[in-house]
Coordinates of C-alpha atoms in Angstrom, one line a residue:
M17 CA -1.8 136.5 34.8
I18 CA -1.4 138.9 37.7
G19 CA -4.0 141.5 36.7
N20 CA -2.9 142.9 33.4
I21 CA 0.8 141.9 33.7
P22 CA 1.7 138.3 32.8
M23 CA 4.4 136.3 34.6
G24 CA 6.4 133.2 33.6
D25 CA 6.9 131.5 30.3
E26 CA 8.8 133.8 28.0
N27 CA 7.7 137.0 29.7
P28 CA 10.3 139.3 31.3
I29 CA 11.5 138.7 34.8
R30 CA 9.1 140.8 36.9
I31 CA 10.3 143.1 39.7
Q32 CA 8.2 143.8 42.8
S33 CA 8.3 145.3 46.3
M34 CA 6.1 145.7 49.3
T35 CA 4.7 148.7 51.2
N36 CA 5.7 149.3 54.8
T37 CA 2.7 151.6 55.5
S38 CA -0.4 150.7 57.4
T39 CA -2.9 149.2 55.0
M40 CA -5.6 151.2 56.8
D41 CA -3.8 154.4 55.8
T42 CA -5.1 154.8 52.3
K43 CA -3.2 158.0 51.3
S44 CA 0.2 156.9 52.6
S45 CA -0.2 153.5 51.0
V46 CA -1.2 155.0 47.7
R47 CA 1.7 157.4 47.8
Q48 CA 4.2 154.7 48.5
I49 CA 2.8 152.4 45.8
I50 CA 3.2 155.2 43.3
D51 CA 6.8 155.7 44.4
I52 CA 7.4 152.0 43.9
V53 CA 5.8 151.9 40.5
D54 CA 7.5 155.1 39.3
A55 CA 10.8 153.5 40.3
G56 CA 10.0 150.5 38.1
G57 CA 8.1 148.1 40.3
E58 CA 5.6 145.9 38.4
Y59 CA 3.7 144.3 41.3
V60 CA 3.2 145.8 44.8
R61 CA 2.3 143.8 47.9
L62 CA 0.6 145.1 51.0
T63 CA 0.3 143.4 54.4
T64 CA -3.3 142.5 55.1
Q65 CA -3.8 141.5 58.8
G66 CA -7.6 141.4 59.0
I67 CA -10.9 141.9 57.3
R68 CA -10.7 145.7 57.8
E69 CA -7.4 145.8 55.9
A70 CA -8.7 143.5 53.2
E71 CA -11.7 145.8 52.6
N72 CA -9.6 148.9 52.6
L73 CA -7.7 147.5 49.6
K74 CA -10.7 148.5 47.6
N75 CA -10.1 152.2 48.5
I76 CA -6.4 152.0 47.8
Q77 CA -7.1 150.4 44.4
A78 CA -9.7 153.0 43.5
E79 CA -7.4 155.9 44.3
L80 CA -4.6 154.3 42.3
H81 CA -6.9 153.9 39.3
Q82 CA -8.0 157.5 39.6
A83 CA -4.4 158.5 39.5
G84 CA -3.8 156.4 36.4
Y85 CA -2.0 153.5 38.0
R86 CA -3.2 149.9 37.1
T87 CA -0.4 148.1 38.8
P88 CA -1.5 144.7 40.2
L89 CA -1.8 144.6 44.0
I90 CA -1.0 141.6 46.2
A91 CA -2.4 141.0 49.6
D92 CA 0.0 139.4 52.1
I93 CA -2.0 137.1 54.3
H94 CA -1.0 135.2 57.5
F95 CA -3.0 133.2 60.0
N96 CA -6.5 133.9 58.6
P97 CA -8.0 132.1 55.5
K98 CA -11.1 134.3 55.7
V99 CA -9.0 137.4 55.2
A100 CA -7.5 135.8 52.1
E101 CA -10.9 135.1 50.7
A102 CA -12.0 138.7 51.3
A103 CA -8.9 140.1 49.6
A104 CA -9.3 137.7 46.7
R105 CA -12.6 139.4 45.8
I106 CA -10.9 142.8 45.5
I107 CA -7.4 142.7 44.1
E108 CA -5.3 140.7 41.7
K109 CA -3.4 138.3 43.8
V110 CA -3.2 137.0 47.4
R111 CA -0.1 135.5 49.0
I112 CA -0.6 132.8 51.7
N113 CA 2.0 131.2 53.9
P114 CA 1.7 127.4 54.2
G115 CA 3.3 127.6 57.6
N116 CA 0.4 129.5 59.2
F117 CA -2.5 129.2 56.7
A118 CA -4.2 126.2 58.4
D119 CA -1.7 125.0 61.0
P120 CA -1.7 126.4 64.6
V121 CA 0.7 129.2 65.6
K122 CA 4.3 127.9 65.8
T123 CA 5.3 126.7 69.2
F124 CA 8.5 124.8 68.4
Q125 CA 7.0 121.7 69.9
T126 CA 7.6 118.3 68.3
F127 CA 4.7 116.0 67.5
D128 CA 4.9 112.3 66.5
Y129 CA 2.3 111.9 63.8
T130 CA 1.4 108.5 62.4
D131 CA 0.8 108.5 58.6
E132 CA -2.9 108.4 59.2
E133 CA -2.8 111.4 61.5
Y134 CA -0.6 113.3 59.1
E135 CA -3.1 112.7 56.3
Q136 CA -5.8 114.0 58.5
E137 CA -3.9 117.2 58.9
I138 CA -3.7 117.5 55.1
E139 CA -7.5 117.1 55.0
K140 CA -7.8 120.1 57.4
I141 CA -5.7 122.1 54.9
K142 CA -8.0 121.2 52.1
E143 CA -11.0 122.2 54.1
R144 CA -9.6 125.7 54.4
F145 CA -7.7 126.1 51.2
I146 CA -10.2 124.8 48.6
P147 CA -12.8 127.5 49.3
L148 CA -10.0 130.1 48.7
L149 CA -9.2 128.5 45.3
H150 CA -12.9 128.7 44.3
T151 CA -13.1 132.4 45.3
C152 CA -9.9 133.1 43.3
E153 CA -11.2 131.3 40.3
E154 CA -14.5 133.2 40.5
H155 CA -12.7 136.6 40.6
N156 CA -9.8 135.7 38.3
T157 CA -7.4 136.2 41.2
A158 CA -3.9 134.6 41.3
I159 CA -2.3 133.0 44.4
R160 CA 1.2 133.0 45.6
I161 CA 2.2 130.0 47.8
G162 CA 4.9 131.7 49.8
V163 CA 7.0 129.4 52.1
N164 CA 9.4 131.0 54.5
H165 CA 12.2 129.2 56.3
G166 CA 11.4 131.2 59.5
S167 CA 7.7 130.2 59.6
L168 CA 7.5 126.5 58.9
S169 CA 4.7 124.8 60.9
D170 CA 5.3 122.6 63.9
R171 CA 3.8 119.8 61.8
I172 CA 6.3 120.1 59.0
M173 CA 9.2 120.6 61.5
S174 CA 8.1 117.5 63.4
R175 CA 8.4 115.3 60.3
Y176 CA 11.1 116.9 58.2
G177 CA 13.0 119.1 60.6
D178 CA 14.3 122.6 59.8
T179 CA 15.5 121.4 56.4
P180 CA 15.2 122.3 52.7
Q181 CA 13.2 119.1 52.3
G182 CA 10.7 120.3 54.8
M183 CA 10.3 123.7 53.1
V184 CA 9.8 121.9 49.7
E185 CA 7.1 119.6 51.2
S186 CA 5.4 122.5 52.9
C187 CA 5.0 124.0 49.4
M188 CA 4.1 120.8 47.6
E189 CA 1.2 120.0 49.9
F190 CA -0.5 123.1 48.7
L191 CA 0.5 122.7 45.1
R192 CA -0.9 119.2 44.9
I193 CA -4.2 120.6 46.1
C194 CA -4.1 123.3 43.4
V195 CA -3.4 120.7 40.7
A196 CA -6.2 118.3 42.0
E197 CA -8.6 121.3 41.8
N198 CA -7.3 122.3 38.4
F199 CA -6.3 125.7 39.6
R200 CA -3.3 127.0 37.7
Q201 CA -3.0 130.7 38.5
V202 CA -0.3 130.0 41.0
V203 CA 3.1 131.5 41.8
I204 CA 5.6 130.0 44.3
S205 CA 8.1 131.5 46.5
I206 CA 10.4 129.6 48.9
K207 CA 12.6 131.9 50.9
A208 CA 15.3 132.0 53.6
S209 CA 17.5 134.6 55.0
N210 CA 20.4 132.3 54.4
S211 CA 21.5 132.4 50.7
F212 CA 22.9 128.8 50.9
V213 CA 19.6 127.4 52.2
M214 CA 17.5 129.4 49.8
V215 CA 19.4 128.2 46.7
R216 CA 19.5 124.5 47.8
T217 CA 15.8 124.6 48.6
V218 CA 14.7 126.2 45.3
R219 CA 16.8 123.7 43.3
L220 CA 15.1 120.9 45.3
L221 CA 11.6 122.4 44.6
V222 CA 12.3 122.7 40.9
E223 CA 13.4 119.0 40.8
Q224 CA 10.3 117.9 42.7
M225 CA 8.0 119.9 40.5
N226 CA 9.6 118.4 37.4
R227 CA 9.2 114.9 38.9
E228 CA 5.5 115.6 39.4
Q229 CA 5.2 117.4 36.0
M230 CA 4.5 120.8 37.4
N231 CA 5.8 124.0 35.9
F232 CA 4.5 126.9 38.0
P233 CA 6.5 130.2 37.9
L234 CA 8.8 131.1 40.7
H235 CA 9.3 134.2 42.8
L236 CA 12.8 134.6 44.1
G237 CA 14.1 136.4 47.2
V238 CA 16.5 136.2 50.1
T239 CA 14.2 137.2 52.9
E240 CA 15.4 139.4 55.7
A241 CA 18.5 140.2 53.6
G242 CA 19.2 143.4 55.6
E243 CA 20.3 146.8 54.5
G244 CA 23.2 148.5 52.8
E245 CA 26.1 146.4 51.4
D246 CA 25.1 143.3 53.3
G247 CA 21.5 143.3 51.9
R248 CA 22.7 143.9 48.3
I249 CA 25.4 141.3 48.3
R250 CA 23.3 138.6 50.1
S251 CA 20.5 139.1 47.6
A252 CA 22.7 139.1 44.6
V253 CA 24.5 135.9 45.7
G254 CA 21.2 134.0 46.2
I255 CA 18.9 135.4 43.5
G256 CA 21.7 135.8 41.0
T257 CA 22.8 132.2 41.4
L258 CA 19.3 130.9 40.5
L259 CA 18.6 133.3 37.7
L260 CA 21.9 132.3 36.1
E261 CA 20.6 128.7 36.1
G262 CA 17.4 129.8 34.3
I263 CA 15.3 129.6 37.5
G264 CA 13.0 132.5 38.5
D265 CA 10.2 134.6 36.9
T266 CA 9.9 137.4 39.4
I267 CA 12.1 138.8 42.2
R268 CA 12.1 141.0 45.2
V269 CA 15.2 142.3 46.8
S270 CA 14.2 142.6 50.5
L271 CA 16.1 145.5 51.9
S272 CA 15.6 147.2 55.3
E273 CA 15.3 150.5 53.5
D274 CA 12.6 152.5 51.8
P275 CA 10.7 150.1 49.4
E276 CA 11.4 152.0 46.3
A277 CA 15.2 151.6 46.9
E278 CA 14.7 147.9 46.3
I279 CA 13.6 148.4 42.7
S280 CA 16.9 149.9 41.3
V281 CA 18.9 147.1 43.0
A282 CA 16.5 144.4 41.5
R283 CA 16.6 146.0 38.0
L284 CA 20.4 146.1 38.1
L285 CA 20.6 142.5 39.2
V286 CA 18.2 141.2 36.5
D287 CA 19.8 143.3 33.7
Y288 CA 23.2 142.0 34.5
V289 CA 22.1 138.4 34.6
Q290 CA 20.4 138.8 31.3
E291 CA 23.6 140.1 29.7
K292 CA 25.0 136.6 30.3
G293 CA 22.4 135.3 27.8
R294 CA 24.9 136.1 25.0
F295 CA 27.2 133.3 26.0
Q296 CA 27.3 130.1 24.1
A297 CA 26.8 126.8 25.8
I298 CA 29.9 125.0 27.0
K299 CA 30.4 121.4 26.1
Q300 CA 31.6 120.1 29.4
S301 CA 29.9 117.5 31.5
V302 CA 29.0 118.1 35.1
S303 CA 31.4 116.3 37.4
Q304 CA 30.0 113.3 39.2
Q305 CA 31.5 114.7 42.4
Y306 CA 29.2 117.7 42.2
N307 CA 25.8 117.8 43.9
G308 CA 23.9 121.1 43.7
F309 CA 21.3 119.9 46.2
D310 CA 23.8 119.2 48.9
P311 CA 27.2 120.7 48.0
I312 CA 30.4 119.5 49.5
R313 CA 33.7 121.2 49.2
R314 CA 35.8 120.4 46.1
K315 CA 38.9 118.3 47.3
T316 CA 42.1 120.3 46.9
K317 CA 45.7 120.3 48.1
S318 CA 46.5 122.6 51.0
V319 CA 49.1 125.1 49.7
K320 CA 50.2 127.2 52.6
N321 CA 46.9 128.9 53.8
T322 CA 45.0 128.2 50.5
G323 CA 42.9 125.2 49.6
G324 CA 42.5 122.0 51.7
N325 CA 40.5 122.8 54.8
H326 CA 41.4 126.5 55.0
V327 CA 38.8 129.2 54.7
P328 CA 38.7 130.8 51.2
V329 CA 41.4 133.5 50.9
V330 CA 41.0 137.1 49.7
I331 CA 43.5 138.6 47.2
S332 CA 43.4 142.4 46.9
D333 CA 44.2 143.3 43.3
Q334 CA 46.1 146.6 43.4
S335 CA 48.1 146.1 40.2
K336 CA 46.6 149.3 38.6
M337 CA 47.1 151.4 41.7
E338 CA 50.0 153.9 41.8
D339 CA 50.3 153.4 45.6
I340 CA 49.6 150.2 47.4
T341 CA 47.0 150.3 50.1
V342 CA 47.9 148.4 53.2
D343 CA 45.6 150.1 55.8
F344 CA 42.2 148.3 55.8
S345 CA 39.4 148.9 58.2
G346 CA 37.8 145.6 59.1
P347 CA 39.3 142.3 57.9
A348 CA 42.5 142.6 55.9
P349 CA 43.1 140.6 52.7
D350 CA 45.4 137.5 52.8
Y351 CA 47.4 138.6 49.8
I352 CA 48.0 141.7 47.6
Y353 CA 48.5 141.4 43.9
T354 CA 51.0 144.1 43.1
G355 CA 51.4 143.5 39.4
K356 CA 55.1 144.0 38.5
K357 CA 55.9 146.3 41.4
K358 CA 58.8 144.3 42.8
P359 CA 62.5 144.9 43.2
A360 CA 64.6 143.9 40.2
V361 CA 66.1 140.9 41.9
E362 CA 63.5 138.9 40.1
P363 CA 62.8 138.7 36.3
E364 CA 61.2 142.0 35.3
Q365 CA 58.3 140.5 33.3
I366 CA 56.9 138.4 36.2
S367 CA 54.0 139.7 38.3
F368 CA 53.9 139.1 42.0
I369 CA 51.4 138.3 44.8
V370 CA 52.6 139.2 48.3
D371 CA 51.5 137.8 51.6
F372 CA 49.7 140.6 53.4
S373 CA 51.0 139.6 56.8
S374 CA 54.6 140.2 55.8
F375 CA 54.0 142.9 53.1
S376 CA 56.3 145.5 54.6
S377 CA 59.3 143.2 54.3
L378 CA 58.2 141.5 51.1
K379 CA 59.4 138.3 52.8
N380 CA 56.7 136.0 51.4
T381 CA 56.4 136.9 47.7
Y382 CA 55.1 134.6 45.1
P383 CA 55.2 134.9 41.3
L384 CA 52.0 134.9 39.1
F385 CA 52.7 133.1 35.8
T386 CA 50.5 133.0 32.8
A387 CA 49.7 129.9 30.7
Q388 CA 52.2 131.1 28.1
E389 CA 55.0 131.2 30.7
K390 CA 55.0 127.4 31.1
D391 CA 58.7 126.9 31.2
S392 CA 59.2 129.4 34.0
W393 CA 56.2 128.0 35.8
M394 CA 57.3 124.4 35.6
G395 CA 60.8 125.3 36.6
Y396 CA 59.8 127.4 39.7
D397 CA 60.1 125.5 43.0
N398 CA 59.6 127.6 46.1
G399 CA 56.6 125.9 47.8
M400 CA 53.9 128.1 46.3
N401 CA 53.2 130.0 43.1
F402 CA 50.1 131.3 41.2
I403 CA 49.1 130.7 37.6
A404 CA 46.5 132.8 35.8
L405 CA 44.4 130.7 33.6
K406 CA 41.2 130.9 31.4
Y407 CA 39.0 128.3 29.8
P408 CA 40.7 128.5 26.4
D409 CA 44.0 127.5 28.1
L410 CA 42.6 124.1 29.1
N411 CA 44.2 121.3 27.1
R412 CA 45.8 118.0 27.8
D413 CA 49.3 119.5 28.2
L414 CA 48.1 121.9 30.8
I415 CA 46.2 119.1 32.7
Q416 CA 49.4 117.1 32.9
S417 CA 51.4 120.1 34.1
L418 CA 48.9 120.8 36.8
K419 CA 49.1 117.2 38.0
Q420 CA 52.9 117.7 38.4
K421 CA 52.8 121.2 39.9
K422 CA 50.4 120.6 42.8
E423 CA 51.7 123.5 44.7
S424 CA 50.4 125.9 42.0
V425 CA 47.3 127.9 42.9
I426 CA 45.1 128.7 39.9
I427 CA 43.7 132.2 39.5
L428 CA 40.7 131.5 37.1
S429 CA 39.3 134.4 35.1
S430 CA 37.3 135.0 32.0
D431 CA 37.6 137.9 29.5
L432 CA 33.9 138.5 29.4
S433 CA 33.0 137.5 33.0
N434 CA 31.7 134.3 31.5
I435 CA 31.0 132.2 34.7
Y436 CA 29.9 129.3 32.5
E437 CA 33.5 129.0 31.1
Q438 CA 34.9 129.2 34.6
K439 CA 32.5 126.5 35.9
A440 CA 33.3 124.2 32.9
F441 CA 37.0 124.6 33.8
I442 CA 36.5 123.6 37.4
H443 CA 34.3 120.6 36.5
R444 CA 37.0 119.4 34.1
L445 CA 39.5 119.7 37.0
M446 CA 37.2 117.6 39.2
E447 CA 36.8 115.0 36.5
E448 CA 40.6 114.8 36.1
E449 CA 41.0 114.6 39.9
I450 CA 43.2 117.7 39.8
G451 CA 43.5 119.2 43.3
N452 CA 45.1 122.5 42.7
P453 CA 43.3 125.3 44.7
V454 CA 41.3 127.7 42.5
I455 CA 40.9 131.4 43.2
I456 CA 37.9 132.8 41.3
Q457 CA 38.6 136.2 39.7
A458 CA 36.0 138.7 38.5
S459 CA 37.1 141.8 36.7
L460 CA 34.7 144.7 36.3
S461 CA 34.8 148.3 35.1
E462 CA 32.4 150.1 37.4
T463 CA 32.1 153.7 38.8
N464 CA 29.2 153.0 41.1
K465 CA 29.6 151.2 44.4
D466 CA 26.2 149.4 44.3
A467 CA 26.8 148.2 40.7
F468 CA 30.2 146.9 41.6
Q469 CA 28.9 145.0 44.7
I470 CA 25.9 143.5 42.9
K471 CA 27.8 142.4 39.8
A472 CA 30.8 141.0 41.7
A473 CA 28.4 139.0 43.9
I474 CA 26.6 137.6 40.8
D475 CA 29.9 136.7 39.1
T476 CA 31.4 134.9 42.1
G477 CA 28.7 134.0 44.6
S478 CA 27.6 130.7 43.0
F479 CA 31.1 129.3 43.1
F480 CA 31.2 129.7 46.9
L481 CA 27.6 128.5 47.5
D482 CA 28.6 125.3 45.5
M483 CA 31.9 125.1 47.4
L484 CA 33.9 124.9 44.1
T485 CA 36.6 127.5 44.9
D486 CA 39.2 128.4 47.5
G487 CA 39.5 132.1 47.2
I488 CA 38.3 135.3 45.6
M489 CA 40.1 138.1 43.7
L490 CA 38.0 141.1 42.6
S491 CA 39.4 143.6 40.1
N492 CA 38.1 146.9 38.8
R493 CA 39.6 148.3 35.6
N494 CA 39.5 151.9 36.9
S495 CA 40.2 153.6 40.2
D496 CA 36.7 154.8 40.9
I497 CA 36.2 151.9 43.3
S498 CA 38.6 152.0 46.2
P499 CA 40.7 149.0 47.4
Q500 CA 38.8 149.2 50.7
T501 CA 35.4 148.9 49.0
I502 CA 36.6 146.0 46.9
N503 CA 38.1 144.3 49.9
D504 CA 34.8 144.7 51.9
C505 CA 32.9 143.3 48.9
S506 CA 35.1 140.2 48.8
F507 CA 34.6 139.4 52.5
G508 CA 30.9 140.2 52.1
I509 CA 30.5 137.6 49.3
L510 CA 32.3 135.0 51.4
Q511 CA 30.1 135.8 54.4
A512 CA 26.8 135.8 52.4
S513 CA 27.7 132.4 51.0
G514 CA 28.6 131.1 54.5
R515 CA 32.2 130.3 53.5
R516 CA 34.1 132.7 55.7
I517 CA 32.6 134.6 58.6
S518 CA 34.5 137.8 59.3
K519 CA 32.0 140.1 60.9
T520 CA 28.6 140.1 62.8
E521 CA 25.8 138.6 60.8
Y522 CA 22.5 140.6 60.8
I523 CA 19.1 139.3 59.8
S524 CA 16.7 142.1 59.3
C525 CA 13.3 142.2 57.5
P526 CA 12.3 145.0 55.2
G527 CA 9.4 146.0 57.3
C528 CA 5.7 146.1 56.3
G529 CA 2.4 147.4 57.7
R530 CA 2.8 145.0 60.6
T531 CA 6.0 146.8 61.8
L532 CA 5.1 149.2 64.5
F533 CA 8.5 150.7 65.2
D534 CA 11.2 152.5 63.3
L535 CA 13.0 149.5 61.8
Q536 CA 15.7 151.3 59.9
T537 CA 16.8 153.4 63.0
V538 CA 16.8 150.3 65.2
I539 CA 19.0 148.3 62.8
K540 CA 21.5 151.1 62.5
K541 CA 21.7 151.5 66.3
V542 CA 22.1 147.7 66.8
K543 CA 24.8 147.5 64.2
Q544 CA 26.7 150.5 65.7
E545 CA 26.8 148.8 69.1
T546 CA 27.5 145.1 68.0
S547 CA 29.5 145.3 64.8
H548 CA 32.6 144.1 66.7
L549 CA 31.0 140.7 67.6
K550 CA 32.5 138.6 64.8
G551 CA 30.5 135.5 64.0
M552 CA 27.5 136.5 66.2
K553 CA 24.1 136.4 64.4
I554 CA 21.5 139.1 65.4
A555 CA 18.0 139.4 64.0
V556 CA 15.9 142.5 64.0
M557 CA 12.3 141.5 62.9
G558 CA 9.3 143.7 62.5
C559 CA 6.6 141.2 63.7
I560 CA 5.9 137.6 64.8
V561 CA 5.2 136.2 61.3
N562 CA 8.8 135.2 60.7
G563 CA 10.4 136.6 63.8
P564 CA 10.4 133.6 66.2
G565 CA 11.4 131.3 63.4
E566 CA 14.4 133.4 62.4
M567 CA 15.3 133.6 66.1
A568 CA 16.0 129.9 65.9
D569 CA 18.8 130.6 63.4
A570 CA 20.1 133.7 65.3
D571 CA 21.9 134.1 68.6
Y572 CA 19.8 137.0 69.6
G573 CA 16.7 138.6 68.3
Y574 CA 14.6 141.8 68.5
V575 CA 11.0 141.2 67.4
G576 CA 8.1 143.6 67.2
A577 CA 5.3 142.5 69.6
G578 CA 2.7 145.2 69.0
A579 CA 2.3 148.9 69.2
G580 CA 5.3 150.2 71.0
K581 CA 6.3 146.8 72.2
V582 CA 9.2 144.5 71.5
S583 CA 10.2 141.0 72.6
L584 CA 13.8 139.9 72.9
Y585 CA 15.0 136.4 72.2
R586 CA 18.1 134.3 72.9
G587 CA 17.9 131.6 70.2
K588 CA 14.4 130.2 70.3
E589 CA 13.8 131.4 73.9
C590 CA 11.8 134.6 74.5
V591 CA 13.6 136.1 77.5
L592 CA 11.9 139.5 77.6
K593 CA 8.4 139.8 76.4
S594 CA 6.5 142.9 75.3
I595 CA 8.9 145.5 76.7
S596 CA 8.8 149.2 75.7
A597 CA 10.3 149.8 72.3
E598 CA 12.1 152.9 73.7
K599 CA 14.2 150.6 76.0
A600 CA 14.4 147.6 73.8
V601 CA 17.8 148.3 72.1
E602 CA 19.4 149.0 75.4
E603 CA 17.9 145.8 76.9
L604 CA 19.1 143.8 73.9
L605 CA 22.6 145.1 74.4
K606 CA 22.5 144.2 78.1
L607 CA 21.3 140.7 77.2
I608 CA 24.1 140.2 74.7
S609 CA 26.7 141.6 77.2
S610 CA 25.5 139.3 80.0
N611 CA 26.3 136.3 77.8
T612 CA 29.5 137.5 76.1
S613 CA 32.7 139.4 77.0
C614 CA 31.7 142.3 74.8

């Protein structure tokens, strides 16, 4: 129970957000909480840096109650167990971070602990954590144990490294204490800005909890997801993958935008996943080649630039367009599916996919056959062809044909966007040791750009996180979504899953009461000046909680260091400390420029 709203078990998936106001500013915090709740938020978190902020939660709560709002509040605590205890006496839930609850501030130093010394460190955690459990029990307050990839302690890093196993153990150390103390009002989150790391880690955590007979509810999120298209796609890929597996009881979509903007995105994400509940189970065993905890790429034949060791390809479906679009800003697709728009030198009924690089001359044009066109497909011999297949097409005759026609690239779709059918198809191919490349197709009918991006990412993202497929083809059944938007979404999904990097990668937190500069303006300015640096990873972080840790995964970083102050990082190294925020973006660009040819 989080206040009066239960979580877990058969309850709905709860949606939450976090304020970015100062927790000492009662009126602004109340106003923003009401905006979040009116948008559909069911829990609201506030940063709580010290005792003063913890005590002011009482005033915020009182004004909310007076206005008729009983939404549970969550105190976000870092570095100070005493603040957690103070907040636990006032509001419904406290979030603690195992990376900084009892361990010293992160220094990136490596320590060589003996087993005895390590156990002594666990005893220190108990000394600080158990009093909080007793306070929470006395006041009927829940706890969230919230592990972040960017703030693992030096102790965990020294023994486990910067790994999913380390993140899981950071969480389990605290969970085992909860179980030993018979404290069960616990929620877990285990987040990363990298969707691939986040999904692997949560899967490992669930397996470990099952092994130790624990069943605590899970809060899901891709932390520092960013803003705009990137933030939506990255969140939908990570959160959507786990929700589709039945994992997750509450979510937050962490966007570097106004907090209430997160709610509509989260609601759309949850509702679309829940639509998938209508699908029947597929009787297909999981291939022994598949490992969801440490995925490796499915072995396929290299057919021209598709499959094998090639990056996943992008096919632009323009079969329903009157005029073919060939002018793309940003990365261009590898192929264009034209439908039947092809000179009559070929059979009229056959559809075509054209190599984008030679589109003007139609020099490299490949037929797209259906399962019913088996004779034409088997008789075609020109080095490459495509075949559109669905799960019901899968039979022994088709399997034998695919083994003979190894140069055929499969475009795998489903009438109802049933990803379970598509996964069953791929696992059957793996079991049969069939190495034809697979392009995953998702076909939607959307008029709203956000809805298209989120649903497409949910329908296809898990295939790329699990390295099952060799390309993507997104389709929309009406013309409300432009080929440019669809193309950008395709590349965005591949980037979010780490399978094909086509642009600058940005890690940016959503901001909170600790952020003392205009985060949204800074992000936009940084993007404007650095968007041409393909493959570079730049982090813009509001404060030191996760900032230095995320710098370790970024090439360059911009981290709030106090009122009007910013520190700049190159990897883990702080190269400019506490400089003026007014000059910080300019100095960041100089730092990048001095180390690149930009």
